[in-house]
Coordinates of C-alpha atoms and ligand atoms in Angstrom, one line a residue:
M30 CA 9.3 50.1 -42.1
T31 CA 8.6 50.9 -38.3
R32 CA 8.6 49.3 -34.9
Q33 CA 5.1 49.4 -34.8
T34 CA 5.1 47.5 -37.9
A35 CA 7.1 44.8 -36.5
I36 CA 4.8 44.5 -33.5
E37 CA 1.8 44.2 -35.6
H38 CA 3.6 41.7 -37.7
I39 CA 4.2 39.4 -35.0
S40 CA 0.9 39.9 -33.5
T41 CA -0.5 38.4 -36.8
Y42 CA 1.8 35.6 -36.5
F43 CA 0.0 34.8 -33.0
D44 CA -3.5 35.8 -34.2
E45 CA -3.5 33.5 -37.3
G46 CA -2.5 30.5 -35.0
R47 CA 1.0 30.2 -36.7
F48 CA 2.8 30.3 -33.1
Q49 CA 0.6 27.7 -31.7
A50 CA 1.2 25.7 -34.7
D51 CA 5.0 26.0 -34.3
L52 CA 4.8 25.4 -30.8
A53 CA 3.0 22.0 -31.3
D54 CA 5.9 21.1 -33.6
L55 CA 8.4 21.8 -31.2
V56 CA 6.5 19.8 -28.3
A57 CA 6.0 16.8 -30.2
Y58 CA 9.8 16.3 -29.9
E59 CA 10.0 13.8 -26.9
T60 CA 13.4 15.4 -25.6
E61 CA 13.6 14.2 -21.9
S62 CA 17.0 14.6 -20.9
Q63 CA 16.6 12.7 -17.7
N64 CA 15.6 9.7 -19.8
P65 CA 18.7 8.2 -21.7
E66 CA 16.3 6.1 -24.1
Q67 CA 15.3 9.7 -25.5
A68 CA 18.8 11.0 -26.2
P69 CA 18.5 10.8 -30.0
E70 CA 15.4 13.2 -29.6
L71 CA 17.7 15.9 -28.3
E72 CA 20.0 15.7 -31.5
R73 CA 16.6 15.6 -33.9
Y74 CA 15.4 18.7 -31.7
L75 CA 18.3 20.5 -32.8
I76 CA 18.9 19.2 -36.8
Q77 CA 15.4 19.0 -37.4
A78 CA 13.4 21.9 -35.3
M79 CA 16.1 24.3 -34.7
S80 CA 18.8 24.5 -37.4
P81 CA 16.1 24.8 -40.5
R82 CA 14.3 27.9 -38.5
L83 CA 18.0 29.6 -38.0
T84 CA 19.2 28.9 -41.1
G85 CA 16.1 30.7 -42.5
L86 CA 16.9 33.6 -40.2
G87 CA 20.3 33.8 -42.3
F88 CA 22.1 31.8 -39.3
E89 CA 25.1 29.7 -39.8
T90 CA 24.5 26.6 -37.5
H91 CA 26.9 24.3 -35.7
L92 CA 25.9 21.2 -34.0
H93 CA 28.6 20.4 -31.2
D94 CA 29.2 17.4 -29.2
N95 CA 28.9 17.8 -25.6
P96 CA 32.1 17.9 -23.8
A97 CA 30.7 15.8 -21.0
P98 CA 30.4 12.3 -22.1
G99 CA 26.7 11.1 -22.6
A100 CA 25.3 14.7 -22.3
G101 CA 23.1 15.8 -25.2
P102 CA 24.5 18.2 -28.1
I103 CA 24.9 22.1 -28.1
L104 CA 23.7 24.1 -31.1
V105 CA 25.4 27.3 -31.8
A106 CA 24.2 29.7 -34.4
Q107 CA 25.7 33.0 -35.7
R108 CA 24.4 36.0 -38.1
H109 CA 27.0 38.6 -38.6
E110 CA 26.0 41.8 -40.0
G111 CA 28.8 44.1 -39.1
D112 CA 31.9 44.3 -36.8
D113 CA 30.6 47.8 -35.4
L114 CA 27.4 46.5 -34.2
P115 CA 26.5 45.0 -31.0
T116 CA 26.3 41.4 -30.6
V117 CA 23.3 39.8 -28.7
L118 CA 23.5 36.1 -27.4
I119 CA 20.4 34.1 -26.9
Y120 CA 20.1 31.1 -25.0
G121 CA 17.4 28.3 -24.6
H122 CA 17.3 25.0 -23.8
G123 CA 15.5 22.1 -26.1
D124 CA 15.2 19.5 -23.4
V125 CA 12.2 19.0 -20.9
I126 CA 11.9 17.2 -17.5
R127 CA 10.1 13.6 -17.5
A128 CA 7.0 13.5 -19.2
Q129 CA 5.2 12.0 -16.2
T130 CA 2.6 10.9 -18.9
D131 CA 0.2 8.9 -16.8
Q132 CA -0.4 11.8 -14.4
W133 CA -1.7 14.5 -16.9
R134 CA -5.3 15.0 -16.5
D135 CA -7.5 13.4 -18.8
G136 CA -7.6 14.8 -22.5
L137 CA -4.2 16.1 -22.2
S138 CA -0.8 14.3 -23.4
P139 CA 2.5 15.8 -22.7
F140 CA 3.6 15.6 -26.3
R141 CA 0.9 16.7 -27.9
L142 CA -0.2 20.7 -27.9
T143 CA -3.5 20.9 -26.4
E144 CA -5.2 24.4 -26.8
E145 CA -8.2 25.0 -23.7
G146 CA -9.5 28.2 -23.3
D147 CA -6.6 30.6 -22.4
R148 CA -4.0 28.0 -22.2
L149 CA -1.7 25.6 -24.3
Y150 CA -0.9 22.8 -22.4
G151 CA 2.2 20.4 -23.4
R152 CA 5.8 19.2 -21.9
G153 CA 7.9 22.2 -22.5
T154 CA 5.4 24.9 -23.6
A155 CA 6.7 26.8 -20.6
D156 CA 10.2 25.1 -19.9
N157 CA 11.8 26.3 -22.3
K158 CA 10.5 25.4 -26.0
G159 CA 7.6 28.2 -25.9
Q160 CA 10.3 31.0 -24.3
H161 CA 13.0 30.4 -27.1
L162 CA 10.3 30.3 -29.7
I163 CA 9.2 33.5 -28.7
N164 CA 12.7 35.0 -29.0
L165 CA 13.2 33.5 -32.5
A166 CA 9.9 34.9 -33.7
G167 CA 11.0 38.1 -32.3
L168 CA 14.0 38.3 -34.5
E169 CA 11.9 36.8 -37.7
A170 CA 9.6 39.7 -37.1
V171 CA 12.4 42.3 -37.1
L172 CA 14.2 40.8 -40.1
K173 CA 10.9 40.7 -41.9
I174 CA 10.3 44.2 -41.5
R175 CA 13.6 45.7 -41.1
G176 CA 15.2 43.3 -43.8
K177 CA 18.2 43.0 -41.4
L178 CA 18.3 42.9 -37.6
G179 CA 20.8 45.9 -37.0
F180 CA 22.9 43.8 -34.8
N181 CA 24.9 40.4 -34.7
C182 CA 23.1 37.5 -33.3
K183 CA 24.6 34.3 -31.7
V184 CA 22.1 31.6 -30.6
V185 CA 23.0 28.7 -28.0
I186 CA 20.5 25.9 -27.7
E187 CA 21.5 23.1 -25.0
T188 CA 19.8 19.9 -24.4
G189 CA 20.6 19.1 -20.8
E190 CA 19.6 22.0 -18.8
E191 CA 16.9 19.8 -16.8
T192 CA 20.1 17.3 -16.0
G193 CA 22.3 20.4 -14.7
S194 CA 23.5 21.7 -17.8
P195 CA 26.4 18.9 -18.1
G196 CA 29.3 20.2 -20.1
L197 CA 27.7 23.6 -20.4
H198 CA 30.5 25.4 -18.4
V199 CA 33.5 23.6 -20.1
F200 CA 31.7 24.3 -23.4
F201 CA 32.0 27.8 -22.8
E202 CA 35.4 27.7 -21.7
Q203 CA 36.2 25.9 -25.0
H204 CA 34.4 28.2 -27.2
R205 CA 34.6 31.6 -25.4
D206 CA 35.9 33.3 -28.7
E207 CA 33.1 32.1 -30.8
L208 CA 30.4 33.3 -28.3
R209 CA 31.9 36.8 -27.8
A210 CA 29.0 39.0 -27.4
D211 CA 28.0 42.2 -25.8
V212 CA 24.9 40.9 -23.8
L213 CA 22.9 37.8 -22.9
I214 CA 19.2 38.2 -23.6
A215 CA 17.3 35.1 -22.6
S216 CA 14.1 33.6 -21.3
D217 CA 13.3 31.0 -18.8
G218 CA 11.1 30.9 -15.8
P219 CA 7.9 32.9 -14.8
R220 CA 7.1 36.5 -14.4
L221 CA 6.2 37.7 -10.8
Q222 CA 2.8 38.3 -12.1
P223 CA 1.4 37.5 -15.5
E224 CA -0.2 40.9 -16.5
T225 CA 3.3 42.4 -16.1
P226 CA 6.6 42.0 -17.8
T227 CA 9.3 40.9 -15.7
M228 CA 13.2 41.2 -15.9
F229 CA 15.8 39.5 -13.8
M230 CA 19.8 39.6 -14.3
G231 CA 20.8 36.8 -12.6
S232 CA 19.8 34.1 -9.7
R233 CA 20.5 32.8 -6.3
G234 CA 23.2 30.1 -5.7
G235 CA 22.7 27.2 -3.9
T236 CA 24.5 24.5 -2.0
S237 CA 23.2 21.1 -0.7
F238 CA 24.9 18.7 1.8
D239 CA 23.9 15.9 4.3
L240 CA 24.5 16.6 7.9
V241 CA 25.2 13.2 9.3
V242 CA 25.8 11.7 12.7
D243 CA 26.7 8.1 12.6
L244 CA 27.5 6.6 16.1
R245 CA 27.7 2.9 15.9
E246 CA 26.5 0.0 14.1
G247 CA 22.8 -1.1 14.2
A248 CA 19.8 0.1 16.7
H249 CA 19.8 -1.2 20.0
H250 CA 16.8 -1.8 22.3
S251 CA 15.7 1.6 24.1
G252 CA 14.8 -0.4 27.4
N253 CA 18.1 -1.9 27.9
W254 CA 20.3 1.0 26.2
G255 CA 18.3 4.1 26.7
G256 CA 19.8 6.5 29.0
L257 CA 23.3 4.7 28.2
L258 CA 23.8 5.3 24.4
A259 CA 23.8 8.9 22.8
D260 CA 20.8 9.5 20.5
P261 CA 22.1 10.5 17.0
A262 CA 18.5 12.2 16.1
M263 CA 18.8 14.4 19.2
I264 CA 22.2 15.5 18.5
L265 CA 21.6 16.2 15.0
A266 CA 18.3 18.1 16.1
Q267 CA 20.3 20.1 18.4
A268 CA 23.1 20.8 16.0
L269 CA 20.6 22.0 13.3
S270 CA 18.8 24.3 16.2
T271 CA 22.1 26.4 16.2
I272 CA 22.0 27.2 12.4
T273 CA 18.8 29.5 12.8
D274 CA 16.8 30.6 15.4
K275 CA 13.0 29.0 15.9
R276 CA 12.1 31.6 13.1
G277 CA 14.7 30.5 10.3
Q278 CA 17.0 33.7 10.8
I279 CA 20.4 32.3 9.9
R280 CA 22.8 32.6 12.9
I281 CA 26.3 31.7 11.0
P282 CA 27.6 35.2 10.5
E283 CA 29.5 34.2 7.2
W284 CA 26.0 33.0 5.7
R285 CA 24.4 36.4 6.0
P286 CA 25.3 38.7 2.7
D287 CA 26.8 41.8 3.0
S288 CA 24.9 42.9 -0.3
L289 CA 21.8 44.1 0.5
T290 CA 22.7 47.9 -0.4
D291 CA 20.0 50.8 -0.3
E292 CA 20.2 50.1 -4.2
I293 CA 19.4 46.5 -4.0
R294 CA 16.5 47.7 -1.5
T295 CA 15.1 50.3 -3.7
A296 CA 15.0 47.7 -6.5
L297 CA 13.1 45.5 -4.4
R298 CA 10.8 47.5 -2.9
D299 CA 7.8 47.8 -5.2
L300 CA 7.9 44.3 -6.4
P301 CA 5.0 42.2 -5.7
I302 CA 5.9 38.7 -3.4
E303 CA 2.3 37.3 -3.1
S304 CA 0.2 35.9 -5.7
S305 CA -3.0 34.3 -6.0
D306 CA -1.4 30.9 -7.2
G307 CA 0.5 29.7 -4.1
P308 CA 0.2 29.1 -0.4
A309 CA 0.2 32.2 1.7
I310 CA 3.5 33.1 3.0
D311 CA 4.5 33.3 6.5
L312 CA 5.0 36.8 7.3
D313 CA 6.5 35.8 10.9
W314 CA 9.1 33.6 9.0
G315 CA 12.7 34.6 7.9
E316 CA 14.8 37.6 8.6
K317 CA 12.5 39.8 11.0
S318 CA 14.3 43.2 10.0
L319 CA 13.4 42.5 6.0
T320 CA 10.7 42.6 3.8
P321 CA 9.3 39.4 2.5
T322 CA 10.7 40.5 -1.1
E323 CA 14.0 41.3 0.2
R324 CA 14.1 37.9 2.0
A325 CA 13.4 35.9 -1.2
Y326 CA 15.6 38.0 -3.4
G327 CA 18.1 39.9 -1.5
W328 CA 19.1 37.3 1.2
N329 CA 20.2 33.8 2.1
S330 CA 17.8 31.0 3.0
F331 CA 18.4 27.8 4.7
A332 CA 16.3 24.7 4.5
I333 CA 16.2 21.3 5.7
L334 CA 15.0 19.4 2.7
A335 CA 14.4 16.2 4.3
M336 CA 15.7 14.2 7.6
K337 CA 15.7 10.5 8.8
S338 CA 16.8 8.5 12.0
G339 CA 15.4 5.1 12.4
V340 CA 12.7 3.7 10.4
P341 CA 9.9 6.1 10.3
E342 CA 7.5 3.9 8.5
A343 CA 7.9 1.1 11.1
P344 CA 9.3 2.5 14.4
V345 CA 10.9 0.1 16.7
N346 CA 11.7 0.4 20.5
A347 CA 15.4 1.1 19.6
I348 CA 18.1 3.8 19.9
S349 CA 18.6 4.4 16.5
A350 CA 22.4 4.3 15.3
H351 CA 22.5 6.9 12.6
A352 CA 20.5 10.3 11.7
R353 CA 21.0 12.3 8.4
A354 CA 19.3 15.6 7.4
T355 CA 19.4 16.8 3.9
C356 CA 20.1 20.6 3.6
Q357 CA 20.3 23.5 1.4
L358 CA 21.6 26.9 1.4
R359 CA 20.3 29.5 -1.3
F360 CA 22.3 32.5 -1.1
V361 CA 22.8 35.9 -2.9
V362 CA 26.1 37.5 -4.4
G363 CA 27.9 38.7 -1.2
T364 CA 28.2 35.1 0.5
D365 CA 31.6 33.6 -0.3
P366 CA 30.6 30.4 -1.9
D367 CA 34.0 28.6 -1.0
D368 CA 33.4 29.5 2.8
V369 CA 29.7 28.2 3.2
L370 CA 30.6 24.6 4.5
P371 CA 33.9 25.5 6.4
A372 CA 32.1 28.5 8.1
L373 CA 29.5 25.7 8.9
R374 CA 32.1 23.0 10.2
R375 CA 33.6 26.1 12.3
H376 CA 30.0 26.9 13.6
L377 CA 29.4 23.2 14.5
D378 CA 32.9 22.8 16.2
A379 CA 32.5 25.8 18.2
H380 CA 29.0 24.7 19.3
G381 CA 30.5 21.1 20.6
F382 CA 29.0 19.2 17.5
Q383 CA 32.2 17.6 16.1
T384 CA 30.3 14.3 15.9
V385 CA 28.0 16.0 13.2
Q386 CA 29.6 15.3 9.7
I387 CA 29.2 17.5 6.8
E388 CA 28.7 15.5 3.2
Q389 CA 28.5 17.9 0.5
H390 CA 26.6 16.7 -2.6
D391 CA 28.5 15.9 -5.9
R392 CA 26.0 18.1 -7.8
G393 CA 24.4 20.3 -5.5
F394 CA 26.3 23.5 -6.2
F395 CA 25.1 26.6 -8.2
P396 CA 27.1 30.0 -8.0
A397 CA 25.0 33.5 -7.3
T398 CA 25.3 35.9 -9.9
R399 CA 23.6 39.5 -10.1
L400 CA 23.6 42.4 -12.4
N401 CA 23.0 46.0 -10.7
P402 CA 19.6 47.2 -11.6
D403 CA 21.4 50.7 -12.7
H404 CA 23.6 48.8 -15.6
P405 CA 22.9 50.6 -18.8
W406 CA 21.6 47.4 -20.5
V407 CA 19.0 46.9 -17.8
S408 CA 17.9 50.5 -18.4
F409 CA 17.9 50.0 -22.1
V410 CA 15.8 46.7 -22.1
A411 CA 13.2 48.1 -19.4
A412 CA 12.8 51.1 -21.3
S413 CA 11.9 48.9 -24.5
L414 CA 9.8 46.8 -22.5
E415 CA 7.8 49.6 -20.9
R416 CA 7.5 51.1 -24.7
T417 CA 5.5 48.0 -25.7
A418 CA 3.8 47.0 -22.8
G419 CA 2.9 50.8 -21.8
K420 CA 3.8 49.8 -18.1
A421 CA 7.4 49.5 -16.2
P422 CA 8.3 46.1 -15.7
H423 CA 9.1 44.3 -12.6
V424 CA 12.9 44.5 -12.2
L425 CA 14.7 41.8 -9.9
P426 CA 18.6 41.9 -9.5
N427 CA 18.2 38.2 -9.4
L428 CA 15.7 35.3 -9.3
A429 CA 15.4 33.5 -5.9
G430 CA 15.7 30.2 -7.7
S431 CA 18.8 29.0 -9.8
L432 CA 19.9 28.8 -13.4
P433 CA 23.5 28.2 -15.1
N434 CA 23.7 31.8 -15.3
D435 CA 27.2 32.1 -14.3
A436 CA 28.2 30.2 -17.4
F437 CA 27.3 33.5 -19.3
A438 CA 28.2 35.9 -16.5
D439 CA 31.4 34.6 -15.1
I440 CA 32.8 32.4 -17.8
L441 CA 31.7 34.5 -21.0
G442 CA 31.5 38.0 -18.8
L443 CA 28.4 39.2 -20.0
P444 CA 25.8 41.4 -18.5
T445 CA 22.8 38.8 -18.3
I446 CA 19.3 39.8 -18.9
W447 CA 16.5 37.5 -18.5
I448 CA 12.8 38.1 -19.9
P449 CA 10.4 35.2 -18.4
H450 CA 7.6 34.5 -20.6
S451 CA 5.7 32.2 -18.3
Y452 CA 3.9 32.5 -15.0
R453 CA 4.0 31.0 -11.7
S454 CA 1.0 28.3 -12.0
C455 CA 2.7 26.9 -15.4
S456 CA 3.1 23.5 -13.7
Q457 CA 6.5 23.3 -15.0
H458 CA 8.1 20.3 -13.6
A459 CA 5.1 18.7 -12.8
P460 CA 1.9 17.4 -14.9
N461 CA -0.2 19.5 -16.9
E462 CA 2.5 22.0 -17.9
H463 CA 1.2 25.1 -19.9
V464 CA 1.5 28.8 -20.9
L465 CA -1.0 31.4 -21.1
K466 CA -2.0 32.6 -24.6
P467 CA -2.3 36.3 -23.7
V468 CA 1.1 36.2 -22.1
C469 CA 2.6 34.4 -25.2
R470 CA 1.0 37.1 -27.3
D471 CA 2.3 39.9 -25.4
A472 CA 5.7 38.5 -25.0
L473 CA 6.1 38.2 -28.7
Q474 CA 5.4 41.8 -29.1
L475 CA 7.8 42.5 -26.2
M476 CA 10.7 40.7 -28.0
A477 CA 10.0 42.3 -31.2
G478 CA 10.2 45.6 -29.4
V479 CA 13.5 44.8 -27.7
F480 CA 15.2 43.4 -30.7
W481 CA 13.7 46.3 -32.9
D482 CA 15.2 48.8 -30.3
I483 CA 18.7 47.3 -30.4
G484 CA 19.0 47.2 -34.2
A485 CA 17.8 50.9 -34.4
G486 CA 21.1 52.0 -32.7
G487 CA 21.9 53.5 -29.5
S488 CA 21.9 50.3 -27.3
P489 CA 24.8 50.2 -24.9
G490 CA 26.9 47.5 -26.5
Ligands
ZN516 ZN1 13.2 23.1 -16.1

């Protein structure tokens, strides 16, 4: 009954093809949350795929309706071993994005797991079925070898993550007691590099909005009216040009975070930012005094996602009446989220752009979260991963992208630790989604190790 036995046990689970078979079962559920016709699949996934697995591990399971009308159900499972033991909350999402069936390469099909070389293809392999399966298998291995976990465990599987987790925050507020725990340990997203374990402890926030210049009814002939009518596209372009300088450095003081401490800089110092699997990054873009890693994980970035005036597909000789730009600010902790748009309003007014209106998007807001890299749970989990992998993990204070992590950090008040099991070229949210077999095998070992170590006592909880 040793840590090593648990790791060998889970390696065999992979080597005998049982992980692949289990993943194939999960992938076969067509759990597209963006497709209302597949709503019954969401419930079926929780009742038929998740509940029996968790019951088999000695969990009590409860299927809850989502407090948001029309949104998919939420499964909560608990295994209680002792009042004095720490409690770990595990989270995953059973829904996937649209299948995009006709765009997958020949020989692949989104809801059929296909093994090819080092890859396992299928919708949800990376996002998120493969990831929560790995974590449940980690629990299974510890239970099998130790006979108990050595800690209390709660599992939440939602089915609406790909539509912005509707109802999840309200659900957590309603079930705060039931979900009480000492730490969140969950998995989603990619590792920084496939061969090195990664941990992140929060995510950047984001807010999306349109800037609109709406001057009059309809377009007017540019020969007759050019020089007489104000041009909304020009006004919008000038207004946008005051938000950043020509290399994208943010000029609105309230949009510049005050949280890039020496401690965060030290944590980010050795992390890789470039990888072979994406476009080359522009070293002369973004905040000049920062490293590229600090720009992505320790700073805010402003983007113009789309812009339009007139009819670009069929331009005519006319002064347009309207111009619109869809914009986004990604921000880290250390930016007042409630002041992002008011600060923009003050800035535009101060530059004489009263005609530029700000339209906030209904569902375009995510708060930022972060746990300091010196938090005891971070050190504990990092040490466990290092022990199993034989090398230190990459530790990120927060992800550059966004997750509903505030539901755990702010509503449940938990330290949040994410251990991603995918890699950056996994094509999540695109055709040909896949995971790498060596990363899955490695991740299974890591999670068996983490759960073994928590149950061995000495964890911060
Ligand atoms: Zn996703």
